[in-house]
Tab-separated table of C-alpha atoms in Angstrom:
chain	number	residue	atom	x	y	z
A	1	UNK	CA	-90.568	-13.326	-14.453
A	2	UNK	CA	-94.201	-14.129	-15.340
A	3	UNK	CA	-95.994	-17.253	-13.776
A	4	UNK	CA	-99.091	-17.009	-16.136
A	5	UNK	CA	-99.370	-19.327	-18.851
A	6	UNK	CA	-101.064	-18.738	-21.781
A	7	UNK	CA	-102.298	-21.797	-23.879
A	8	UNK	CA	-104.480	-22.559	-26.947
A	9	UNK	CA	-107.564	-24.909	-27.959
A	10	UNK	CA	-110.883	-25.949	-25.531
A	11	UNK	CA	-110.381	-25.194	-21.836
A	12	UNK	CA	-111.582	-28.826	-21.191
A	13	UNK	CA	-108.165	-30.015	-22.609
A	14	UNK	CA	-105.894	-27.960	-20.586
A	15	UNK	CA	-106.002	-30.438	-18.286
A	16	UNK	CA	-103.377	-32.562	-20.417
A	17	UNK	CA	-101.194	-30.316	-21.463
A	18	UNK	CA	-97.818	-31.550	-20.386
A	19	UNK	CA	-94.985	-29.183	-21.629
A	20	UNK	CA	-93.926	-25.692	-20.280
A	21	UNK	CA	-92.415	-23.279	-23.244
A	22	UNK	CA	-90.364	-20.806	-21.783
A	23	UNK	CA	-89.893	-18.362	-24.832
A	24	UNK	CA	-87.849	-15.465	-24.476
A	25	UNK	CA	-85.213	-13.971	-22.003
A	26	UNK	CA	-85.044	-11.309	-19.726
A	27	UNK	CA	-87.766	-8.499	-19.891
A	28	UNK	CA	-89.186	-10.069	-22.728
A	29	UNK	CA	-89.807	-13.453	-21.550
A	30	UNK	CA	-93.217	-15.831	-20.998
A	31	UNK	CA	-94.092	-19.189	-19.951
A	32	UNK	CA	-96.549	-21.031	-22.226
A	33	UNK	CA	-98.674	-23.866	-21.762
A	34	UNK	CA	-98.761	-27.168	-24.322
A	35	UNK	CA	-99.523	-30.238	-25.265
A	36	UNK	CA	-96.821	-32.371	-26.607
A	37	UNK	CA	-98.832	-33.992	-28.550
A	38	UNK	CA	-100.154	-31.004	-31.008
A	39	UNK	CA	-96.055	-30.052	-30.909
A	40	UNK	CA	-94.524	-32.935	-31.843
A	41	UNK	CA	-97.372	-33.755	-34.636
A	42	UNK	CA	-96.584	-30.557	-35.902
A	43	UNK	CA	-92.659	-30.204	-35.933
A	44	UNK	CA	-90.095	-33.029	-36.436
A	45	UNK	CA	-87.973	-30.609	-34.152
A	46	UNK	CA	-90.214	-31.163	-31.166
A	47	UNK	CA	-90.526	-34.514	-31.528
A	48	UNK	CA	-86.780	-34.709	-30.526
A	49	UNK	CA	-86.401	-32.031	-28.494
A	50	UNK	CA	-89.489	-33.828	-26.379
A	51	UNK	CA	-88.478	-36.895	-26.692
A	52	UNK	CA	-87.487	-39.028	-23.409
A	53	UNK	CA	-83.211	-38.785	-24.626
A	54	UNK	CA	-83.624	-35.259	-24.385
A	55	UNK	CA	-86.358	-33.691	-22.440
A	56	UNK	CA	-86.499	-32.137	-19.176
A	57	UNK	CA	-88.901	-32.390	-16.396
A	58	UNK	CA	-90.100	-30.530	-13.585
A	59	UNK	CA	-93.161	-31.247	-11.341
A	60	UNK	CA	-93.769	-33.845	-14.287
A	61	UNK	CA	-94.429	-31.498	-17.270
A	62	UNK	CA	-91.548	-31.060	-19.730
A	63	UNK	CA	-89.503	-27.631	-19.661
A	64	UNK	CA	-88.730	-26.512	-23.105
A	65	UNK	CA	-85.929	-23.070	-23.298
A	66	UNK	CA	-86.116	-21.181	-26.044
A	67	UNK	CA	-84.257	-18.032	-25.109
A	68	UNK	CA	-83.803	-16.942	-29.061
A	69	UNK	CA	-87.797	-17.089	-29.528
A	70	UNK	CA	-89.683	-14.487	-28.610
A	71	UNK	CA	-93.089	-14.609	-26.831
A	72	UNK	CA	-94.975	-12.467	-29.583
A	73	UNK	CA	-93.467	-14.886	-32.432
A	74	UNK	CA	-94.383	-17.992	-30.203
A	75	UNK	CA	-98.008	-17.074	-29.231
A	76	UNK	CA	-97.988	-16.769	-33.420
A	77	UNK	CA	-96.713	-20.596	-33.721
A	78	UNK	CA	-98.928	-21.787	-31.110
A	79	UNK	CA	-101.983	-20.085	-32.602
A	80	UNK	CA	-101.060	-21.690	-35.455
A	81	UNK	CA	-100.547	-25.132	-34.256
A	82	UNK	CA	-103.820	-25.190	-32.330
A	83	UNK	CA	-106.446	-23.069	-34.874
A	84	UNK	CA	-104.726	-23.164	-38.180
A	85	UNK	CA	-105.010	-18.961	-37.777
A	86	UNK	CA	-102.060	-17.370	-39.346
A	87	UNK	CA	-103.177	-13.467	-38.717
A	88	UNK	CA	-100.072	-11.936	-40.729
A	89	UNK	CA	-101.770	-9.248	-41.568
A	90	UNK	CA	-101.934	-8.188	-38.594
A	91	UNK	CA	-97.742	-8.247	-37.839
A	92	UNK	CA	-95.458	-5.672	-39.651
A	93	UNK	CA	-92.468	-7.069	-41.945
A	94	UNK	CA	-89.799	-7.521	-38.777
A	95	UNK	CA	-92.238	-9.597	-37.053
A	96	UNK	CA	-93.343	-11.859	-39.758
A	97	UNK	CA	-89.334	-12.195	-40.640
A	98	UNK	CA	-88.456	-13.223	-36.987
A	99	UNK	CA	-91.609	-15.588	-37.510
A	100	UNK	CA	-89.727	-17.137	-40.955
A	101	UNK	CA	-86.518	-17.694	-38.916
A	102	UNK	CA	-88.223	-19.432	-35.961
A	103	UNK	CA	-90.165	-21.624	-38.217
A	104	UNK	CA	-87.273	-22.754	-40.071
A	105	UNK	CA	-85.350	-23.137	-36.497
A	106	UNK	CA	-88.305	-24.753	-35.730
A	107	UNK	CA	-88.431	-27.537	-39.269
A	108	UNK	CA	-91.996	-26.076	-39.889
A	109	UNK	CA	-90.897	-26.027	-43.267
A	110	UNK	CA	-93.914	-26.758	-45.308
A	111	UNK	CA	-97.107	-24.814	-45.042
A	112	UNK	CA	-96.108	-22.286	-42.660
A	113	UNK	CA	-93.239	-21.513	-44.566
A	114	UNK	CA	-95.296	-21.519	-47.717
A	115	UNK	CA	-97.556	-18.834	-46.379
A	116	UNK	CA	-95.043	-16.872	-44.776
A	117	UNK	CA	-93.035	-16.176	-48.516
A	118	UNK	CA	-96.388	-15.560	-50.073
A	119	UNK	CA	-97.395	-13.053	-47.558
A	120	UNK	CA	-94.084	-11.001	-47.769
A	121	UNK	CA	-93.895	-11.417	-51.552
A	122	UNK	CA	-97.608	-10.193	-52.231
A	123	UNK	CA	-98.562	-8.424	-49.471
A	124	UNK	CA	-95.618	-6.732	-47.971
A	125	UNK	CA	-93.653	-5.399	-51.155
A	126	UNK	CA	-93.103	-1.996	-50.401
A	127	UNK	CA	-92.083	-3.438	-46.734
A	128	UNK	CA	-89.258	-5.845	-48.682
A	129	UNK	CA	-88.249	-3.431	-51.277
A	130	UNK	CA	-87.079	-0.889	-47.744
A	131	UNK	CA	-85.660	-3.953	-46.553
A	132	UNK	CA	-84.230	-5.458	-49.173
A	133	UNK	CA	-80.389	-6.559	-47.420
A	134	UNK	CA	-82.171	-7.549	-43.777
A	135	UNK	CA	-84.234	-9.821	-46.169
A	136	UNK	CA	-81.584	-10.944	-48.822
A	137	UNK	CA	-79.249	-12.101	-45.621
A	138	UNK	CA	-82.457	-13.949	-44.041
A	139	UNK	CA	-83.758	-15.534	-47.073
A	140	UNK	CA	-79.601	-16.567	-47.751
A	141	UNK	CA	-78.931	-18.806	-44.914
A	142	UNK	CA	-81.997	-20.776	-45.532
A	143	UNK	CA	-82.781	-23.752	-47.866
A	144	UNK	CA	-86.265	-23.580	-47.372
A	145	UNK	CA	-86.508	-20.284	-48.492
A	146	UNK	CA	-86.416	-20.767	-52.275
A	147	UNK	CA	-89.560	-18.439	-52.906
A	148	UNK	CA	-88.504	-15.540	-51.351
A	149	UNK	CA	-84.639	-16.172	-52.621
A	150	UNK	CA	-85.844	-16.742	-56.317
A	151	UNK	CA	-87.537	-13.445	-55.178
A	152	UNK	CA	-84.661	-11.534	-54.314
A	153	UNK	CA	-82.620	-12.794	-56.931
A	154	UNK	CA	-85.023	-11.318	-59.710
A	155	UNK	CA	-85.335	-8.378	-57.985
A	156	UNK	CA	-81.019	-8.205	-58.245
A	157	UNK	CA	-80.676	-9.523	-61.708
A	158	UNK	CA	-82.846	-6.884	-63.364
A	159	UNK	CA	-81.092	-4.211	-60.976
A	160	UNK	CA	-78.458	-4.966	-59.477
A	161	UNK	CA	-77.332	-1.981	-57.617
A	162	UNK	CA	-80.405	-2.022	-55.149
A	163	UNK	CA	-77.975	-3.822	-53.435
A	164	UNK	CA	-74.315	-2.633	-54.486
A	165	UNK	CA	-75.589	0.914	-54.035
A	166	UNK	CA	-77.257	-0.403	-50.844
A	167	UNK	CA	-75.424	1.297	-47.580
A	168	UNK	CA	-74.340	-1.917	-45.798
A	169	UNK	CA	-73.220	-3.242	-49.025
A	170	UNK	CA	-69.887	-3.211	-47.652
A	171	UNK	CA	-71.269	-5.171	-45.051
A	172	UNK	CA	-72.098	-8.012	-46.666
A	173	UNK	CA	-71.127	-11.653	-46.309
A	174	UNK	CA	-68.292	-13.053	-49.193
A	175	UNK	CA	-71.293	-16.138	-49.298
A	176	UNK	CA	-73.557	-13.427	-50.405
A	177	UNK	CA	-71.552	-11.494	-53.105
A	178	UNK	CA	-69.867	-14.823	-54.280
A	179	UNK	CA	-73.618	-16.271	-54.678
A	180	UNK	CA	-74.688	-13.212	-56.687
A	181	UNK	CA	-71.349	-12.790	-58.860
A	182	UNK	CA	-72.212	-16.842	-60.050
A	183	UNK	CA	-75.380	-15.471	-62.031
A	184	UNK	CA	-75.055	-15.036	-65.611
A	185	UNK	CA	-78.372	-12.447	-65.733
A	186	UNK	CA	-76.964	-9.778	-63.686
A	187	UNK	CA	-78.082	-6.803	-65.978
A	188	UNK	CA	-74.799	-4.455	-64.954
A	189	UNK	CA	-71.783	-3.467	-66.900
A	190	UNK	CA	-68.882	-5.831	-66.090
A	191	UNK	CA	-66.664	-2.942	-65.048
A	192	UNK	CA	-68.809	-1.052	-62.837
A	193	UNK	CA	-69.567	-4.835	-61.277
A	194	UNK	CA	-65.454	-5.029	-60.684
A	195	UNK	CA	-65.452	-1.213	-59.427
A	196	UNK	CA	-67.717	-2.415	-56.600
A	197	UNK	CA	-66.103	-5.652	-56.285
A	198	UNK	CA	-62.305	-4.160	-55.575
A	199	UNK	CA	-64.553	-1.179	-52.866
A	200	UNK	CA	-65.849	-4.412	-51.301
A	201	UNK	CA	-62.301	-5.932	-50.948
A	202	UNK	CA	-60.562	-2.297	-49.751
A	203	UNK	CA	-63.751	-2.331	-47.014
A	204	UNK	CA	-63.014	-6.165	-45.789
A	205	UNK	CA	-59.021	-5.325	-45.980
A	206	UNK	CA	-59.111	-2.423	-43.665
A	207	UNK	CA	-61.296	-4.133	-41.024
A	208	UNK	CA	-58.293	-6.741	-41.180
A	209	UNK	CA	-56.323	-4.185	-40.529
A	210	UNK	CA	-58.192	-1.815	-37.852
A	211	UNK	CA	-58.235	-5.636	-35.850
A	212	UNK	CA	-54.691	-5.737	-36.434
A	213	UNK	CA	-54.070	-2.633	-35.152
A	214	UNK	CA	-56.244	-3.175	-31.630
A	215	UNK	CA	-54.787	-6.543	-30.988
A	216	UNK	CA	-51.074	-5.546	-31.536
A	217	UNK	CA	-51.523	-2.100	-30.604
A	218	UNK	CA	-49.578	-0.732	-33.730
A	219	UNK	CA	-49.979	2.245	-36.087
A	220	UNK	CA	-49.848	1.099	-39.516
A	221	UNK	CA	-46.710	2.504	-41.369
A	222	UNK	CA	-47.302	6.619	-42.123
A	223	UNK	CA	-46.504	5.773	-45.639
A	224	UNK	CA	-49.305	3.563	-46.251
A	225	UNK	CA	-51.650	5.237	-48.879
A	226	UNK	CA	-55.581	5.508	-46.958
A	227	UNK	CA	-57.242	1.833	-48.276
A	228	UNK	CA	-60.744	4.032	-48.825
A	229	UNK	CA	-59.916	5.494	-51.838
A	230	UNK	CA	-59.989	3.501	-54.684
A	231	UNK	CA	-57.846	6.190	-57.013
A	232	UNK	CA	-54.759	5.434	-54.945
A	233	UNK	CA	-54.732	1.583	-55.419
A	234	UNK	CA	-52.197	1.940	-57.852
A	235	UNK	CA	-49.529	3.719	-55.267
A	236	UNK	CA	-50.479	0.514	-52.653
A	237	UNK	CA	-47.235	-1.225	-52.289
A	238	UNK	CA	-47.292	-5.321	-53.594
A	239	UNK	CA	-47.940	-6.750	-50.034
A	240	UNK	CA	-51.009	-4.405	-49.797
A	241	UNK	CA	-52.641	-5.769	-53.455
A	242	UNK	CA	-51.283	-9.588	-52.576
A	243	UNK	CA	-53.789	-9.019	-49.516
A	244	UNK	CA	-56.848	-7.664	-51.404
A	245	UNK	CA	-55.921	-11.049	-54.088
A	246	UNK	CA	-56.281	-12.925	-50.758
A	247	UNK	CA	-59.921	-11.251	-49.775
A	248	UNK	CA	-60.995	-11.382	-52.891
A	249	UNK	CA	-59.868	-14.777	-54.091
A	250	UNK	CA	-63.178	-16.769	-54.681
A	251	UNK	CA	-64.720	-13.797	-56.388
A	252	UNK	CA	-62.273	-12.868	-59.055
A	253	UNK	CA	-62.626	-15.634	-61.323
A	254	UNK	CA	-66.759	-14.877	-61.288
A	255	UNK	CA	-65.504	-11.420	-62.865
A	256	UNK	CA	-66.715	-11.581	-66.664
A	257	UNK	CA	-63.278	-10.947	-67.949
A	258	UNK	CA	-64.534	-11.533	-71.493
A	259	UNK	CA	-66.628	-8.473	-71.757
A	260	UNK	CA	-63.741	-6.218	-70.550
A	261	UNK	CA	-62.480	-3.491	-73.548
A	262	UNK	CA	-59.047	-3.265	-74.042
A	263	UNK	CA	-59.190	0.235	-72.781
A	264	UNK	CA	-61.044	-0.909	-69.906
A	265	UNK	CA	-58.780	-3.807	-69.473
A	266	UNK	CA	-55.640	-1.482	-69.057
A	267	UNK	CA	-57.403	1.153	-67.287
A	268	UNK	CA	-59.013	-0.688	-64.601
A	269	UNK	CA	-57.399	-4.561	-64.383
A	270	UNK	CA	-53.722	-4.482	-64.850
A	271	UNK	CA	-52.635	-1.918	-62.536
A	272	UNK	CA	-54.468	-4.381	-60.013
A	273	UNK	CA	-52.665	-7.464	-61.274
A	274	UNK	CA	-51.057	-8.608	-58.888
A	275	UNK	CA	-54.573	-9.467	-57.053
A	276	UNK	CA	-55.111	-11.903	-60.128
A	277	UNK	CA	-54.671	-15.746	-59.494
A	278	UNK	CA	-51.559	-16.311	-61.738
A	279	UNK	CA	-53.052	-18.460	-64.102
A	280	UNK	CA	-55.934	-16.414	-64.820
A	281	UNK	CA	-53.410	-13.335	-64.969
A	282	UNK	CA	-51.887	-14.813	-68.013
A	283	UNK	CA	-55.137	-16.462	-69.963
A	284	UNK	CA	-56.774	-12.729	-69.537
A	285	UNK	CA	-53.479	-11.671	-70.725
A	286	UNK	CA	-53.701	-13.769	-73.690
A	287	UNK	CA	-57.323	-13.165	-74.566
A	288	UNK	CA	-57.033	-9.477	-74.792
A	289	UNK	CA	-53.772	-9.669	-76.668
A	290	UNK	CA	-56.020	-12.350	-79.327
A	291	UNK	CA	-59.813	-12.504	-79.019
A	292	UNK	CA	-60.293	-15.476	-80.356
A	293	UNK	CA	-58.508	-17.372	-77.692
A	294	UNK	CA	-61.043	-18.306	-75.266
A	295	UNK	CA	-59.532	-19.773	-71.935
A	296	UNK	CA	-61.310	-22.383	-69.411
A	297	UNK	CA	-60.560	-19.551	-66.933
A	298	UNK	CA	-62.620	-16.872	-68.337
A	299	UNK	CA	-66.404	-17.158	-68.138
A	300	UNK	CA	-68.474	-16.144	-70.969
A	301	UNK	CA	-70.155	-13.190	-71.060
A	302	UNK	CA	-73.650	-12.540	-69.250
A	303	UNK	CA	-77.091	-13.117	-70.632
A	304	UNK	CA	-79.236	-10.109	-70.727
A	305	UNK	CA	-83.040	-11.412	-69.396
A	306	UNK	CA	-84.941	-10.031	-72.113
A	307	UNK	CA	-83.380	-10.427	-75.784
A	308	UNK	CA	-83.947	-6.922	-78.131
A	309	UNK	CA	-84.501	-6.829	-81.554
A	310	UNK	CA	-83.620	-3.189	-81.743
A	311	UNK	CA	-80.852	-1.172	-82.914
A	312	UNK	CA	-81.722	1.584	-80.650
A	313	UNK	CA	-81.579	-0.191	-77.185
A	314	UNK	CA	-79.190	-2.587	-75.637
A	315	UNK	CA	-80.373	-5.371	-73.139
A	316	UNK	CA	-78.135	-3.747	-70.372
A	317	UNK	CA	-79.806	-0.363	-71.408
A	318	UNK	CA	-83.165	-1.859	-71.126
A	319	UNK	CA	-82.527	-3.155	-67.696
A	320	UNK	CA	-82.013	0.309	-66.334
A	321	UNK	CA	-85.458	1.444	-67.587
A	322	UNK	CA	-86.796	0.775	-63.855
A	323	UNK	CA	-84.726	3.135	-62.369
A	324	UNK	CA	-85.551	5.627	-64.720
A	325	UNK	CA	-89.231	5.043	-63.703
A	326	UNK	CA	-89.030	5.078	-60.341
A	327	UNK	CA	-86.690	8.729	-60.618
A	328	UNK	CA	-89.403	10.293	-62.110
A	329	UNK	CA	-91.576	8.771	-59.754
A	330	UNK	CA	-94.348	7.272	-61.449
A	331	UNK	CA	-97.306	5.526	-59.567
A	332	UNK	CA	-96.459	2.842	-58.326
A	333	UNK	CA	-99.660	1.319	-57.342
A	334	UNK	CA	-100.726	-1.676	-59.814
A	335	UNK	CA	-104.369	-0.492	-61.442
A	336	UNK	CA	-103.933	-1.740	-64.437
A	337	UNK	CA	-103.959	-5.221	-65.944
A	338	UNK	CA	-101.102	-4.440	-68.373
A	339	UNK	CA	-98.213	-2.619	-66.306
A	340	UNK	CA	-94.363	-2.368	-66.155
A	341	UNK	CA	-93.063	-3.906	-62.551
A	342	UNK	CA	-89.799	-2.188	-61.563
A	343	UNK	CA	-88.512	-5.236	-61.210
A	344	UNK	CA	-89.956	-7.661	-64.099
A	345	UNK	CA	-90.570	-5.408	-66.554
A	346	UNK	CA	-93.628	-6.062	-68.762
A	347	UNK	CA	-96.097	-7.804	-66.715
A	348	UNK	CA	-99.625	-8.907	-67.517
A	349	UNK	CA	-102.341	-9.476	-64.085
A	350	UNK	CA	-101.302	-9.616	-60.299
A	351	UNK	CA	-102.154	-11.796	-57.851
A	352	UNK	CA	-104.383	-14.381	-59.251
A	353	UNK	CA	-103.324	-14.348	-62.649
A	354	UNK	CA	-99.608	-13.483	-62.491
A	355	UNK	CA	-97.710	-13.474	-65.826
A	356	UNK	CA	-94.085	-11.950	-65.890
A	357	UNK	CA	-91.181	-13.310	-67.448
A	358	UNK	CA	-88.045	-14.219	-64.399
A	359	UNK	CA	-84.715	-14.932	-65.045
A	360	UNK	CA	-84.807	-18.658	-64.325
A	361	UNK	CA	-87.768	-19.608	-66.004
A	362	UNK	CA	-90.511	-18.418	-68.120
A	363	UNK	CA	-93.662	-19.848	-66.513
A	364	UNK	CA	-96.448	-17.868	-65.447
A	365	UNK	CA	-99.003	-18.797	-62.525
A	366	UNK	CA	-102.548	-18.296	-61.835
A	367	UNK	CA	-103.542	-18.682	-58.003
A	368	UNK	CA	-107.118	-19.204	-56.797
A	369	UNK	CA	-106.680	-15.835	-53.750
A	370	UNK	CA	-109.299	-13.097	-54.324
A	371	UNK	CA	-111.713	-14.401	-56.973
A	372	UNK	CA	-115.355	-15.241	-56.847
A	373	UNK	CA	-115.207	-17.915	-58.931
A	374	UNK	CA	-112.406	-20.974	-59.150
A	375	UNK	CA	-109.332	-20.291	-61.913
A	376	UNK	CA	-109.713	-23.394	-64.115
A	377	UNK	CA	-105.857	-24.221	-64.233
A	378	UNK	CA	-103.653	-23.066	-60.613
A	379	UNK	CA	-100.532	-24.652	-62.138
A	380	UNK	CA	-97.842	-22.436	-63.526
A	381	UNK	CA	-97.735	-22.627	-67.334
A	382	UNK	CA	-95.693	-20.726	-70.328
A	383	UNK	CA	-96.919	-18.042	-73.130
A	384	UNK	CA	-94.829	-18.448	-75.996
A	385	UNK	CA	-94.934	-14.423	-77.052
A	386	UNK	CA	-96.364	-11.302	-75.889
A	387	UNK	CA	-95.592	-7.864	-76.464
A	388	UNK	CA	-96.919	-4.873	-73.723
A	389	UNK	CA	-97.458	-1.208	-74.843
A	390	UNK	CA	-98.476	1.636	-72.962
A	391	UNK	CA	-99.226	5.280	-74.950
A	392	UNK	CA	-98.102	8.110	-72.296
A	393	UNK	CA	-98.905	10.919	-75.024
A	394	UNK	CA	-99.346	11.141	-78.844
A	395	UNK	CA	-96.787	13.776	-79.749
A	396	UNK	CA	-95.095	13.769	-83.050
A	397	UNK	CA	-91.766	13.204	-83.366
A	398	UNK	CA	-90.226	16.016	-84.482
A	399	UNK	CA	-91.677	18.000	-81.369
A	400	UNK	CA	-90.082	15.924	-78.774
A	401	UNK	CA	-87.450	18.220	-78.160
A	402	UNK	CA	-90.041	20.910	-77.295
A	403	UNK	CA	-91.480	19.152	-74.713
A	404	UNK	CA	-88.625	19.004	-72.426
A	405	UNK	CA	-89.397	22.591	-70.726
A	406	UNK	CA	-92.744	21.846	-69.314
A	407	UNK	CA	-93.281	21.307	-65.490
A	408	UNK	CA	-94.459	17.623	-64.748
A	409	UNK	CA	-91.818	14.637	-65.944
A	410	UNK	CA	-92.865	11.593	-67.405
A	411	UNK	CA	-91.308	8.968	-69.268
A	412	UNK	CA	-91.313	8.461	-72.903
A	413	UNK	CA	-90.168	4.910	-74.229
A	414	UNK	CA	-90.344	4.977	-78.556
A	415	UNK	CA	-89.783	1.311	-80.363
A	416	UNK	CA	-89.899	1.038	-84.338
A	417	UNK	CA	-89.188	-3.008	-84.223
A	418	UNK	CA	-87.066	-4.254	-87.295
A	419	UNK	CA	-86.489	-1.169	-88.535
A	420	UNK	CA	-82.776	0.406	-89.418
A	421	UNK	CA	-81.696	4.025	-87.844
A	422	UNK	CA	-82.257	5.298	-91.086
A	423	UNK	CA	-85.909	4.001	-91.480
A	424	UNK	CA	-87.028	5.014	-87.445
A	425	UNK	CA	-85.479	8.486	-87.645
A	426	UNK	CA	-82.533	8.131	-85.467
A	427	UNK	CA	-79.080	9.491	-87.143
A	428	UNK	CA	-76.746	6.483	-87.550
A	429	UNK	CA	-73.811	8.338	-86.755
A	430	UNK	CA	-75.275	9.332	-83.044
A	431	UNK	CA	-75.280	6.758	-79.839
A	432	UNK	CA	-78.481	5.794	-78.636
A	433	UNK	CA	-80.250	8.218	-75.890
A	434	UNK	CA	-83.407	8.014	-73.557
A	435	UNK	CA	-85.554	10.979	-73.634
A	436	UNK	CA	-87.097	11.924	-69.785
A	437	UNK	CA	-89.919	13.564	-71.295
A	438	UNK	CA	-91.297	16.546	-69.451
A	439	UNK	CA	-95.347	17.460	-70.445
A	440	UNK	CA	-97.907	18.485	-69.188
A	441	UNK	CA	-101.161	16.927	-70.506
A	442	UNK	CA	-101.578	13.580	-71.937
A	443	UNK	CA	-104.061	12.638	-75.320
């Protein structure tokens, strides 16, 4: 255990400091020097944990625990407190996330907070888009997290399956997946949404069971069909699917039953119905069997984020654009003022002057960070229309078949707006299909 304290502001004020942090446990563990004072001025949770109802002394300075702090994210607060520093660039992602915990622990709530969000959000991207879940379960727990949760929920809503294709998606909290399957923008087909949903359920239902197994030291019957395969869920006996209702019985009705096919319907719901709440059993009964019946139970369908005039591209189809871009791995770095975010879609500026379109609103922003002189207006405002075109190659197109053999891939996007099959080219009688263009030189 270390005896040396560590303290900020003028030596010449050391003299009354009167509280001893002990931050950390263990190997990782230091003792730092503080006024209560600067703390409680600071934090609304220091002035009660301070306070004479709940402080402790020794050799008349207050001792203050905090075993789930560490030293390296409290020398960061007490900087802080003392200078007004907040080095973050300096810290990788972990660190500055640890940092976002404590100071919500902590009810530093409003600056610190502030910067913290707009650090990670603008500065560490890259970091968040590798760490998507760690962050998404962080940002979920906490109230005062609405930037970096509006955040993460853009990022989901235009593609979803950075997290239900994420590896500890299975992992996840019902809180989580509940809060997710409430949004109306998530750009995913409704039956690959209840594909993931029912792996979800089979994943929570055999952990129920594995515990079952340990505490009553039991083998399940050798009859039982394996609950990791989702092709046998129609062999599980009705005690096995009553379970999975049970699991799964707060995020069933989210399902957007109303955008089900009949085919669909028949292929993939009612071999599972016995997991359906009864009521909503028979109203998605009824509404299949008559269309026009619209039950309380059944949510409408979702909104797609962006609305398409086109009769070659479908909002859902437009969402997976992204993907497409980042498969044929395009730069990613933003050098342009007009550019397509993986996440946003058509963007205009960065930074400063930030305008993008999210799913739960349509302001823009422009922040005074890196300029020389002062933006005239900082406060988020709306653009009524714009449109964002980028030329990757002028190629006829009748020779855009005979471009697919060359080396380097690219990504070719064509829109004729307002415009019939007939008129842009396109067959009527085919479906619509996205080229990945392979060339070689641009013009």
């Amino acid at each position: 255990m270390s005896n040396k304290f560590e303290y900020y502001g003028h030596v010449e004020n050391l003299t009354g400091a009167d509280v001893i942090i002990q931050a950390g446990e263990h190997y990782n563990f230091k003792k730092f020097l503080a006024h209560s004072e600067v703390l409680k001025d600071k934090s609304p949770y220091f002035r009660v944990a301070l306070s004479s109802t709940w402080a402790k002394r020794e050799d008349e300075k207050i001792i203050l625990k905090k075993p789930n702090v560490s030293p390296t994210i409290f020398c960061i607060i007490l900087e802080y407190f003392y200078t007004g520093n907040l080095p973050l660039d300096q810290h990788d992602g972990l660190t500055i996330i640890d940092l976002l915990i404590a100071s919500d622990e902590l009810l530093i709530v409003h600056d610190l907070l502030g910067h913290i969000q707009d650090h990670l959000i603008n500065v560490k991207t890259e970091w968040l888009k590798e760490n998507f879940s760690t962050v998404l379960h962080v940002v979920f727990e906490r109230e005062a997290c609405k930037d970096l949760q509006n955040y993460c929920m853009d990022k989901i809503c235009w593609n979803p399956k950075i997290i239900f294709d994420s590896v500890d998606f299975l992992e996840f909290e019902e809180y989580i997946l509940v809060a997710l399957l409430k949004h109306d923008n998530l750009q995913i087909e409704e039956i690959e949404l209840w594909d993931y949903l029912i792996k979800w359920g089979i994943s929570q239902l055999r952990q129920q069971k594995e515990y079952l197994i340990e505490d009553l030291k039991v083998d399940l019957d050798e009859n039982s069909p394996p609950l990791n395969d989702i092709n046998d869920l129609s062999n599980w006996d009705k005690r096995d699917l009553q379970d999975l209702g049970e699991i799964l019985k707060d995020c069933i009705p989210l399902i957007r039953f109303s955008e089900f096919s009949i085919g669909e319907f028949y292929d993939k719901i009612w071999p599972l119905k016995d997991i359906l709440p009864s009521e909503l059993k028979q109203d998605i009964s009824l509404f299949q069997k008559n269309l026009e019946i619209f039950p309380k139970s059944i949510l409408s369908p979702r909104k797609p984020i962006i609305s398409i005039n086109s009769v070659i591209i479908k909002p859902k189809q437009a969402s997976k654009i992204p993907d497409w871009i980042d498969q044929v791995q395009l730069n990613s770095q933003i050098n342009s003022a007009i550019y397509d975010d993986p996440s946003f879609g058509p963007c205009f500026g960065k930074t400063d002057l930030d305008m993008r379109r999210q799913f739960n609103e349509e302001n823009c922003s422009a922040k005074k960070r890196c300029y020389k002189h002062t933006i005239t207006n900082t406060s988020k405002f709306a653009v009524d229309d714009y449109e964002v075109f980028q030329v990757l190659c002028h190629t006829p197109l009748k020779n855009l078949n005979n471009l697919c053999s060359s080396p380097k891939s690219d990504l070719l996007l064509a829109g004729i707006p307002n415009q019939s099959p007939n008129e842009s080219g396109i067959p009527q009688q085919h479906d619509t299909e996205f080229v990945n263009q392979q060339h070689t030189n641009h013009s």
